[in-house]
Short mmCIF file of C-alpha atoms and ligand atoms in Angstrom, two decimals:
data_model
loop_
_atom_site.label_atom_id
_atom_site.label_comp_id
_atom_site.label_asym_id
_atom_site.label_seq_id
_atom_site.Cartn_x
_atom_site.Cartn_y
_atom_site.Cartn_z
CA MET A 1 -5.54 -2.85 18.01
CA THR A 2 -8.87 -1.87 16.49
CA ALA A 3 -10.50 -4.04 13.89
CA PRO A 4 -11.48 -4.01 11.14
CA ARG A 5 -8.49 -2.14 9.86
CA LEU A 6 -6.23 -1.78 6.89
CA ASP A 7 -2.59 -2.48 7.65
CA ILE A 8 -0.69 -0.33 5.22
CA ASP A 9 3.02 -0.85 4.70
CA LEU A 10 4.27 2.46 3.35
CA GLU A 11 7.66 1.03 2.47
CA LYS A 12 5.98 -1.51 0.19
CA VAL A 13 3.86 1.21 -1.42
CA ARG A 14 7.02 3.25 -1.99
CA HIS A 15 8.84 0.23 -3.37
CA ASN A 16 6.02 -0.56 -5.80
CA CYS A 17 5.91 3.01 -7.02
CA ARG A 18 9.70 3.30 -7.34
CA THR A 19 9.93 0.04 -9.26
CA LEU A 20 7.31 1.16 -11.80
CA VAL A 21 8.82 4.65 -12.08
CA ASP A 22 12.26 3.14 -12.75
CA ARG A 23 10.91 0.75 -15.38
CA LEU A 24 8.99 3.48 -17.21
CA ALA A 25 11.67 6.17 -17.04
CA PRO A 26 13.82 4.72 -19.88
CA LYS A 27 10.76 5.04 -22.13
CA GLY A 28 10.37 8.70 -21.27
CA ILE A 29 7.18 8.01 -19.32
CA ASP A 30 6.64 9.66 -15.95
CA VAL A 31 4.11 8.61 -13.34
CA THR A 32 1.15 10.45 -11.87
CA GLY A 33 0.29 8.71 -8.59
CA VAL A 34 -3.47 8.23 -8.45
CA THR A 35 -4.77 8.84 -4.95
CA LYS A 36 -8.51 8.30 -5.31
CA ALA A 37 -8.56 4.86 -3.69
CA PHE A 38 -7.44 6.26 -0.33
CA LEU A 39 -9.36 9.52 0.08
CA GLY A 40 -6.21 11.54 -0.37
CA ALA A 41 -4.52 10.20 2.79
CA SER A 42 -1.33 12.23 2.98
CA GLU A 43 0.84 9.29 4.16
CA MET A 44 -0.02 7.34 1.02
CA ALA A 45 0.31 10.35 -1.27
CA GLN A 46 3.73 11.04 0.24
CA ALA A 47 4.78 7.40 -0.26
CA MET A 48 3.91 7.74 -3.96
CA LEU A 49 5.93 10.95 -4.22
CA ASP A 50 8.85 9.40 -2.34
CA GLY A 51 8.57 6.51 -4.79
CA GLY A 52 9.18 8.88 -7.68
CA ALA A 53 5.72 9.95 -8.83
CA THR A 54 6.10 13.45 -10.26
CA SER A 55 2.49 14.49 -9.73
CA LEU A 56 -0.69 13.29 -8.05
CA GLY A 57 -4.07 12.72 -9.64
CA ASP A 58 -7.48 12.27 -8.13
CA SER A 59 -11.00 12.15 -9.49
CA ARG A 60 -12.55 13.96 -6.53
CA ILE A 61 -12.00 17.51 -5.47
CA GLU A 62 -12.50 16.60 -1.79
CA ASN A 63 -9.48 14.28 -1.86
CA LEU A 64 -7.34 16.91 -3.53
CA GLN A 65 -8.46 19.41 -0.90
CA ALA A 66 -7.50 16.94 1.84
CA MET A 67 -4.00 16.52 0.43
CA ARG A 68 -3.52 20.27 0.07
CA GLY A 69 -4.77 20.60 3.65
CA PHE A 70 -2.08 18.20 4.79
CA SER A 71 0.50 20.24 2.90
CA VAL A 72 1.33 17.52 0.40
CA GLU A 73 3.69 19.30 -1.98
CA ALA A 74 3.14 18.17 -5.54
CA PRO A 75 1.54 19.19 -8.80
CA MET A 76 -2.04 17.92 -8.60
CA ARG A 77 -4.48 17.02 -11.33
CA LEU A 78 -8.19 16.44 -11.33
CA ILE A 79 -8.43 13.34 -13.53
CA ARG A 80 -12.21 13.31 -13.80
CA SER A 81 -14.02 15.95 -15.80
CA PRO A 82 -14.89 18.81 -13.42
CA MET A 83 -18.51 19.26 -12.44
CA LEU A 84 -19.81 22.51 -13.85
CA SER A 85 -20.86 23.37 -10.31
CA GLN A 86 -17.27 22.97 -9.04
CA VAL A 87 -15.16 24.90 -11.54
CA ASP A 88 -14.20 27.57 -9.00
CA ALA A 89 -12.90 24.99 -6.56
CA VAL A 90 -11.07 23.25 -9.40
CA VAL A 91 -9.13 26.28 -10.60
CA GLU A 92 -8.33 27.27 -7.01
CA LEU A 93 -7.03 23.84 -6.14
CA VAL A 94 -5.29 22.23 -9.10
CA GLU A 95 -3.08 23.35 -11.93
CA ILE A 96 -4.60 20.93 -14.41
CA SER A 97 -7.91 19.17 -14.97
CA PHE A 98 -8.95 16.52 -17.48
CA ASN A 99 -11.76 17.66 -19.76
CA THR A 100 -14.14 16.58 -22.49
CA GLU A 101 -16.89 19.23 -22.53
CA SER A 102 -16.76 22.66 -24.16
CA SER A 103 -19.20 24.14 -21.61
CA VAL A 104 -16.95 23.08 -18.73
CA ILE A 105 -13.79 24.36 -20.43
CA SER A 106 -15.53 27.72 -21.05
CA ALA A 107 -16.54 27.89 -17.38
CA LEU A 108 -12.98 27.04 -16.30
CA SER A 109 -11.71 29.84 -18.51
CA LEU A 110 -14.12 32.33 -16.95
CA SER A 111 -13.28 31.24 -13.43
CA ALA A 112 -9.53 31.24 -14.07
CA ALA A 113 -9.86 34.79 -15.43
CA GLN A 114 -11.68 35.86 -12.27
CA HIS A 115 -8.90 34.31 -10.20
CA GLY A 116 -6.22 35.87 -12.37
CA ILE A 117 -4.61 32.53 -13.15
CA VAL A 118 -4.15 30.19 -16.09
CA HIS A 119 -5.65 26.71 -15.79
CA GLY A 120 -4.25 23.74 -17.70
CA VAL A 121 -6.66 21.60 -19.69
CA VAL A 122 -5.90 18.02 -20.66
CA ILE A 123 -8.34 16.88 -23.33
CA MET A 124 -9.35 13.25 -22.98
CA VAL A 125 -9.96 11.35 -26.20
CA GLU A 126 -12.40 8.44 -26.51
CA LEU A 127 -10.59 5.47 -28.00
CA GLY A 128 -13.21 2.78 -27.52
CA ASP A 129 -13.68 2.00 -23.83
CA LEU A 130 -16.77 4.26 -23.86
CA ARG A 131 -16.21 6.12 -20.65
CA GLU A 132 -14.89 9.70 -20.86
CA GLY A 133 -13.46 11.33 -23.93
CA VAL A 134 -14.18 13.43 -26.98
CA MET A 135 -14.56 11.40 -30.19
CA PRO A 136 -11.33 11.62 -32.25
CA ASP A 137 -13.14 13.48 -35.04
CA ASP A 138 -14.16 16.20 -32.59
CA LEU A 139 -10.72 16.62 -31.01
CA SER A 140 -9.54 19.39 -33.29
CA ASP A 141 -12.60 21.57 -32.54
CA LEU A 142 -12.09 21.21 -28.79
CA VAL A 143 -8.39 22.05 -29.07
CA ALA A 144 -9.35 25.12 -31.11
CA LEU A 145 -11.73 26.16 -28.33
CA VAL A 146 -9.06 25.82 -25.63
CA MET A 147 -6.62 27.82 -27.74
CA SER A 148 -9.18 30.56 -28.31
CA LEU A 149 -10.25 31.02 -24.68
CA PRO A 150 -8.40 33.26 -22.22
CA ASN A 151 -6.83 31.90 -19.02
CA VAL A 152 -6.82 28.26 -20.12
CA ARG A 153 -4.00 26.47 -21.88
CA LEU A 154 -3.77 23.09 -23.54
CA ALA A 155 -1.75 21.10 -21.01
CA GLY A 156 -2.01 17.81 -22.84
CA LEU A 157 -3.97 15.03 -24.44
CA GLY A 158 -4.93 11.77 -22.87
CA THR A 159 -7.07 8.71 -22.98
CA ASN A 160 -8.42 6.16 -20.56
CA LEU A 161 -9.09 2.54 -21.44
CA ALA A 162 -9.91 -0.72 -19.66
CA CYS A 163 -12.11 0.89 -16.99
CA GLN A 164 -15.64 0.76 -18.36
CA THR A 165 -15.80 -2.03 -20.92
CA GLY A 166 -12.34 -3.55 -20.55
CA VAL A 167 -10.93 -2.39 -23.89
CA ILE A 168 -7.19 -3.14 -23.83
CA PRO A 169 -4.71 -0.27 -24.21
CA ASP A 170 -2.67 -2.05 -26.86
CA VAL A 171 -0.21 -0.89 -29.52
CA ALA A 172 -3.00 0.10 -31.91
CA LYS A 173 -4.80 2.28 -29.34
CA MET A 174 -1.62 3.93 -28.08
CA ASP A 175 -0.32 4.53 -31.61
CA GLU A 176 -3.63 6.20 -32.37
CA LEU A 177 -3.15 8.58 -29.44
CA SER A 178 0.38 9.34 -30.66
CA ARG A 179 -0.91 9.99 -34.19
CA LEU A 180 -3.68 12.27 -32.91
CA SER A 181 -1.10 14.19 -30.88
CA ASP A 182 1.11 14.62 -33.96
CA SER A 183 -1.78 15.86 -36.04
CA VAL A 184 -2.92 18.36 -33.39
CA GLU A 185 0.65 19.68 -33.17
CA VAL A 186 0.86 20.11 -36.94
CA GLU A 187 -2.60 21.66 -37.27
CA PHE A 188 -2.09 24.19 -34.48
CA GLY A 189 1.69 24.64 -34.68
CA ILE A 190 2.17 23.78 -31.00
CA ASP A 191 4.12 21.33 -28.86
CA ILE A 192 1.96 19.19 -26.60
CA GLU A 193 3.59 18.88 -23.21
CA MET A 194 1.83 15.89 -21.70
CA ILE A 195 0.45 12.86 -23.52
CA THR A 196 -1.04 10.69 -20.85
CA GLY A 197 -1.75 7.23 -22.18
CA GLY A 198 -3.77 5.65 -19.40
CA ASN A 199 -3.81 3.81 -16.10
CA SER A 200 -2.35 0.65 -14.56
CA ALA A 201 -3.90 -1.38 -17.40
CA ASN A 202 -1.35 0.28 -19.72
CA LEU A 203 1.65 -1.32 -18.01
CA SER A 204 1.64 -4.51 -20.10
CA TRP A 205 1.85 -2.37 -23.22
CA ALA A 206 4.36 0.10 -21.79
CA LEU A 207 6.74 -2.56 -20.48
CA SER A 208 6.42 -5.02 -23.34
CA GLY A 209 9.34 -3.53 -25.27
CA VAL A 210 7.20 -1.94 -28.00
CA ASP A 211 7.80 1.62 -29.18
CA THR A 212 5.74 3.73 -26.78
CA GLY A 213 5.54 6.59 -29.26
CA ARG A 214 4.53 9.99 -27.93
CA ILE A 215 3.13 8.74 -24.62
CA ASN A 216 5.06 10.41 -21.79
CA ASN A 217 2.83 9.89 -18.75
CA LEU A 218 0.79 7.17 -17.11
CA ARG A 219 -1.61 7.57 -14.19
CA LEU A 220 -1.08 4.70 -11.79
CA GLY A 221 -3.15 3.75 -8.76
CA GLU A 222 -3.99 0.06 -8.48
CA SER A 223 -0.59 -1.22 -9.62
CA ILE A 224 1.21 0.86 -6.98
CA LEU A 225 -1.17 -0.07 -4.17
CA LEU A 226 -1.84 -3.71 -4.99
CA GLY A 227 1.09 -4.72 -7.18
CA ARG A 228 -1.22 -6.14 -9.80
CA ASP A 229 -1.94 -5.57 -13.46
CA PRO A 230 -5.69 -4.88 -13.64
CA LEU A 231 -6.12 -6.44 -17.10
CA HIS A 232 -5.80 -9.96 -15.74
CA ARG A 233 -5.17 -9.14 -12.08
CA GLN A 234 -1.89 -11.04 -12.07
CA ALA A 235 0.92 -9.94 -9.79
CA ILE A 236 3.51 -7.70 -11.42
CA ASP A 237 7.06 -9.08 -11.15
CA GLY A 238 9.00 -7.55 -8.30
CA LEU A 239 6.03 -5.77 -6.73
CA HIS A 240 4.38 -6.44 -3.38
CA THR A 241 0.76 -7.58 -3.52
CA ASP A 242 0.38 -7.27 0.25
CA ALA A 243 1.30 -3.63 0.79
CA ILE A 244 -2.24 -3.23 2.09
CA THR A 245 -4.09 -5.95 3.97
CA LEU A 246 -7.47 -6.03 5.66
CA VAL A 247 -7.54 -7.30 9.22
CA ALA A 248 -10.81 -8.41 10.78
CA GLU A 249 -11.68 -9.99 14.11
CA VAL A 250 -13.50 -13.26 14.72
CA ILE A 251 -16.76 -12.85 16.69
CA GLU A 252 -18.15 -16.38 16.33
CA ALA A 253 -16.50 -19.75 15.70
CA LYS A 254 -18.73 -22.83 15.72
CA ASP A 255 -19.34 -26.15 14.07
CA LYS A 256 -22.45 -25.76 11.93
CA PRO A 257 -24.28 -27.76 9.29
CA ALA A 258 -22.81 -27.24 5.84
CA MET A 259 -26.25 -26.51 4.38
CA PRO A 260 -29.01 -24.16 5.56
CA TRP A 261 -32.29 -25.70 6.64
CA GLY A 262 -35.88 -24.49 6.32
CA ASP A 263 -37.67 -22.99 3.31
CA VAL A 264 -35.28 -20.69 1.46
CA ALA A 265 -36.15 -17.40 -0.25
CA GLU A 266 -33.89 -14.47 -1.14
CA ALA A 267 -31.02 -13.56 1.18
CA ALA A 268 -30.33 -9.95 2.18
CA PHE A 269 -27.79 -9.69 -0.62
CA SER A 270 -27.85 -11.52 -3.92
CA GLY A 271 -24.79 -13.13 -5.40
CA GLN A 272 -23.76 -15.12 -2.34
CA PRO A 273 -21.76 -18.18 -3.28
CA GLU A 274 -23.81 -21.42 -3.25
CA ARG A 275 -23.25 -23.40 -0.09
CA THR A 276 -22.25 -26.96 -0.80
CA GLY A 277 -21.24 -30.07 1.08
CA ASP A 278 -22.86 -32.08 3.79
CA GLY A 279 -22.35 -32.87 7.41
CA THR A 280 -20.77 -30.34 9.70
CA ILE A 281 -18.24 -27.64 8.89
CA HIS A 282 -16.18 -25.25 10.97
CA GLN A 283 -17.65 -21.83 10.39
CA ALA A 284 -16.51 -18.47 11.71
CA ILE A 285 -17.86 -14.96 11.51
CA LEU A 286 -15.62 -11.91 11.16
CA ALA A 287 -16.89 -8.50 12.20
CA VAL A 288 -16.70 -6.84 8.80
CA GLY A 289 -19.25 -6.76 5.99
CA ARG A 290 -20.42 -5.40 2.69
CA GLN A 291 -20.48 -1.88 4.10
CA ASP A 292 -16.72 -2.18 4.46
CA ILE A 293 -15.50 -4.55 1.79
CA ASP A 294 -16.42 -6.45 -1.35
CA PRO A 295 -16.39 -10.07 -0.15
CA ASP A 296 -15.58 -11.29 -3.67
CA GLY A 297 -12.45 -9.16 -3.60
CA LEU A 298 -10.79 -10.77 -0.59
CA THR A 299 -8.02 -13.34 -0.78
CA SER A 300 -8.09 -15.37 2.40
CA PRO A 301 -5.13 -17.05 4.06
CA THR A 302 -4.70 -20.78 3.44
CA GLY A 303 -7.29 -22.82 5.28
CA ILE A 304 -9.96 -20.14 5.23
CA ASP A 305 -12.64 -19.76 2.54
CA VAL A 306 -15.12 -16.92 2.30
CA LEU A 307 -18.67 -18.34 2.28
CA GLY A 308 -20.49 -15.05 1.95
CA ALA A 309 -21.21 -11.73 3.60
CA SER A 310 -24.02 -9.47 4.65
CA SER A 311 -23.74 -5.82 5.73
CA ASP A 312 -21.81 -6.51 8.90
CA HIS A 313 -20.87 -10.20 8.91
CA LEU A 314 -18.25 -12.02 6.86
CA VAL A 315 -18.87 -15.77 7.05
CA VAL A 316 -15.91 -18.08 6.45
CA ARG A 317 -15.22 -21.78 6.51
CA THR A 318 -12.11 -22.78 8.40
CA MET A 319 -9.95 -25.76 9.19
CA PRO A 320 -10.66 -27.45 12.53
CA ASP A 321 -9.47 -25.32 15.44
CA ALA A 322 -7.88 -22.88 13.01
CA ILE A 323 -9.69 -19.91 14.43
CA SER A 324 -11.01 -18.75 17.76
CA VAL A 325 -13.09 -15.82 18.94
CA GLY A 326 -11.04 -12.66 19.33
CA GLN A 327 -8.44 -13.75 16.80
CA GLU A 328 -7.54 -11.53 13.87
CA VAL A 329 -7.43 -12.70 10.26
CA SER A 330 -5.65 -10.84 7.42
CA PHE A 331 -6.83 -10.76 3.83
CA GLU A 332 -5.32 -9.39 0.65
CA LEU A 333 -7.73 -7.18 -1.28
CA ASN A 334 -8.56 -6.45 -4.88
CA TYR A 335 -9.31 -2.92 -6.02
CA SER A 336 -13.03 -3.20 -5.42
CA ALA A 337 -12.53 -4.43 -1.84
CA LEU A 338 -9.81 -1.84 -1.29
CA VAL A 339 -11.83 1.22 -2.31
CA ARG A 340 -14.72 0.11 -0.17
CA ALA A 341 -12.49 -0.51 2.84
CA MET A 342 -10.74 2.81 2.35
CA THR A 343 -14.03 4.67 2.21
CA SER A 344 -15.76 2.87 5.09
CA PRO A 345 -15.82 4.96 8.26
CA PHE A 346 -15.72 1.67 10.19
CA VAL A 347 -12.31 0.61 8.91
CA GLU A 348 -9.26 2.04 10.66
CA ARG A 349 -5.93 2.49 8.91
CA THR A 350 -2.65 1.54 10.50
CA TYR A 351 0.59 2.54 8.87
CA THR A 352 3.67 0.43 9.29
CA GLU A 353 7.17 0.86 8.00
CA HIS A 354 9.52 -1.98 7.25
CA PRO A 355 13.12 -1.83 6.19
CA VAL A 356 13.40 -2.19 2.42
CA LEU A 357 12.59 -5.79 1.62
CA ALA A 358 14.21 -7.50 -1.27
CA VAL A 359 11.67 -9.18 -3.52
CA ALA A 360 12.37 -11.63 -6.26
CA PRO A 361 13.11 -9.69 -9.47
C1 LIG B 401 -8.76 5.73 -11.60
C2 LIG B 401 -8.11 6.35 -12.77
C3 LIG B 401 -6.77 6.07 -13.05
C4 LIG B 401 -5.95 5.07 -12.25
O1 LIG B 401 -6.37 3.78 -12.54
P1 LIG B 401 -5.61 2.52 -11.88
O2 LIG B 401 -6.19 1.36 -12.59
O3 LIG B 401 -5.93 2.55 -10.43
O4 LIG B 401 -4.18 2.68 -12.16
C5 LIG B 401 -6.19 6.71 -14.13
N1 LIG B 401 -6.89 7.57 -14.89
C6 LIG B 401 -8.17 7.87 -14.65
C7 LIG B 401 -8.86 8.86 -15.52
C8 LIG B 401 -8.83 7.28 -13.58
O5 LIG B 401 -10.10 7.58 -13.35
#
């Protein structure tokens, strides 16, 4: 088989999605499967839908186009604010986009009118993470704009935390979104359909047993794909953390001095781990590099430690005789390593299916 590649177990992806959907359903929260980490690959999108996601969300129009092209049947949302230069493509492609700017919403309205359709606008509210969102004090004005413009409708309110500065989506933040939703409903005499509370980082809050208030949707990517809660990156009970693994091939395996020799200046990439130890170590090189993965985001199998990486070489330390040239090694990935691997043209994807595996509850 070709290497490097991502081995993707669709059954595990489905299982992860289904488990989260089933846990959130009793709280009245449905799941938008977030597809941006895999360039809209239809197999993965379909696994999320088969796992109970009721819609798909992506931040890039190209990925949404790809899924439509592969006839993925699902409501789709653009979860990043549309570029002003792309509003036509947005209204043609998706029913709903997430928005924070009046100029973009006005352009969407104009374009939707030209297309003879109505486009749904979810207004994102800034609650402290300092990425996208209108400040809470400005929410009412933006809602008023959406209500006043033709061919757009208010499809919902939302927020996104924990992505830019790591602000936790806790009870206080989520209650604030619920309160804002209530006040918009009272002020404008409307019912808000979707109140989308956040991403995988919201799971601790959503599943902690607290009152989840008005929140009725979460947008989940990382937790479905990697089975981890991004707040502390710990595995989520009952989910697979190895639904996707990176496989790379050994191209050199030699005993080498533990420490470099000669005068040392800067390496090609900063942030390499310090080399330590003395004497001789067993070192191997895998044919994969920073163009394809984030070396800090790999979890190696027992007996193998990542020593560093350059563009095309991943250098590891191994146990004696653990590894030979031509052999393949599998790594688990974090989100950073995953998105890079998914977007590298050098990394193949192989889909496998396993019978449903029971995992410890
Ligand atoms: C990426 C993204 C998500 C999904 O985040 P995960 O941590 O992968 O669950 C949700 N909402 C928005 C706006 C995003 O950009």
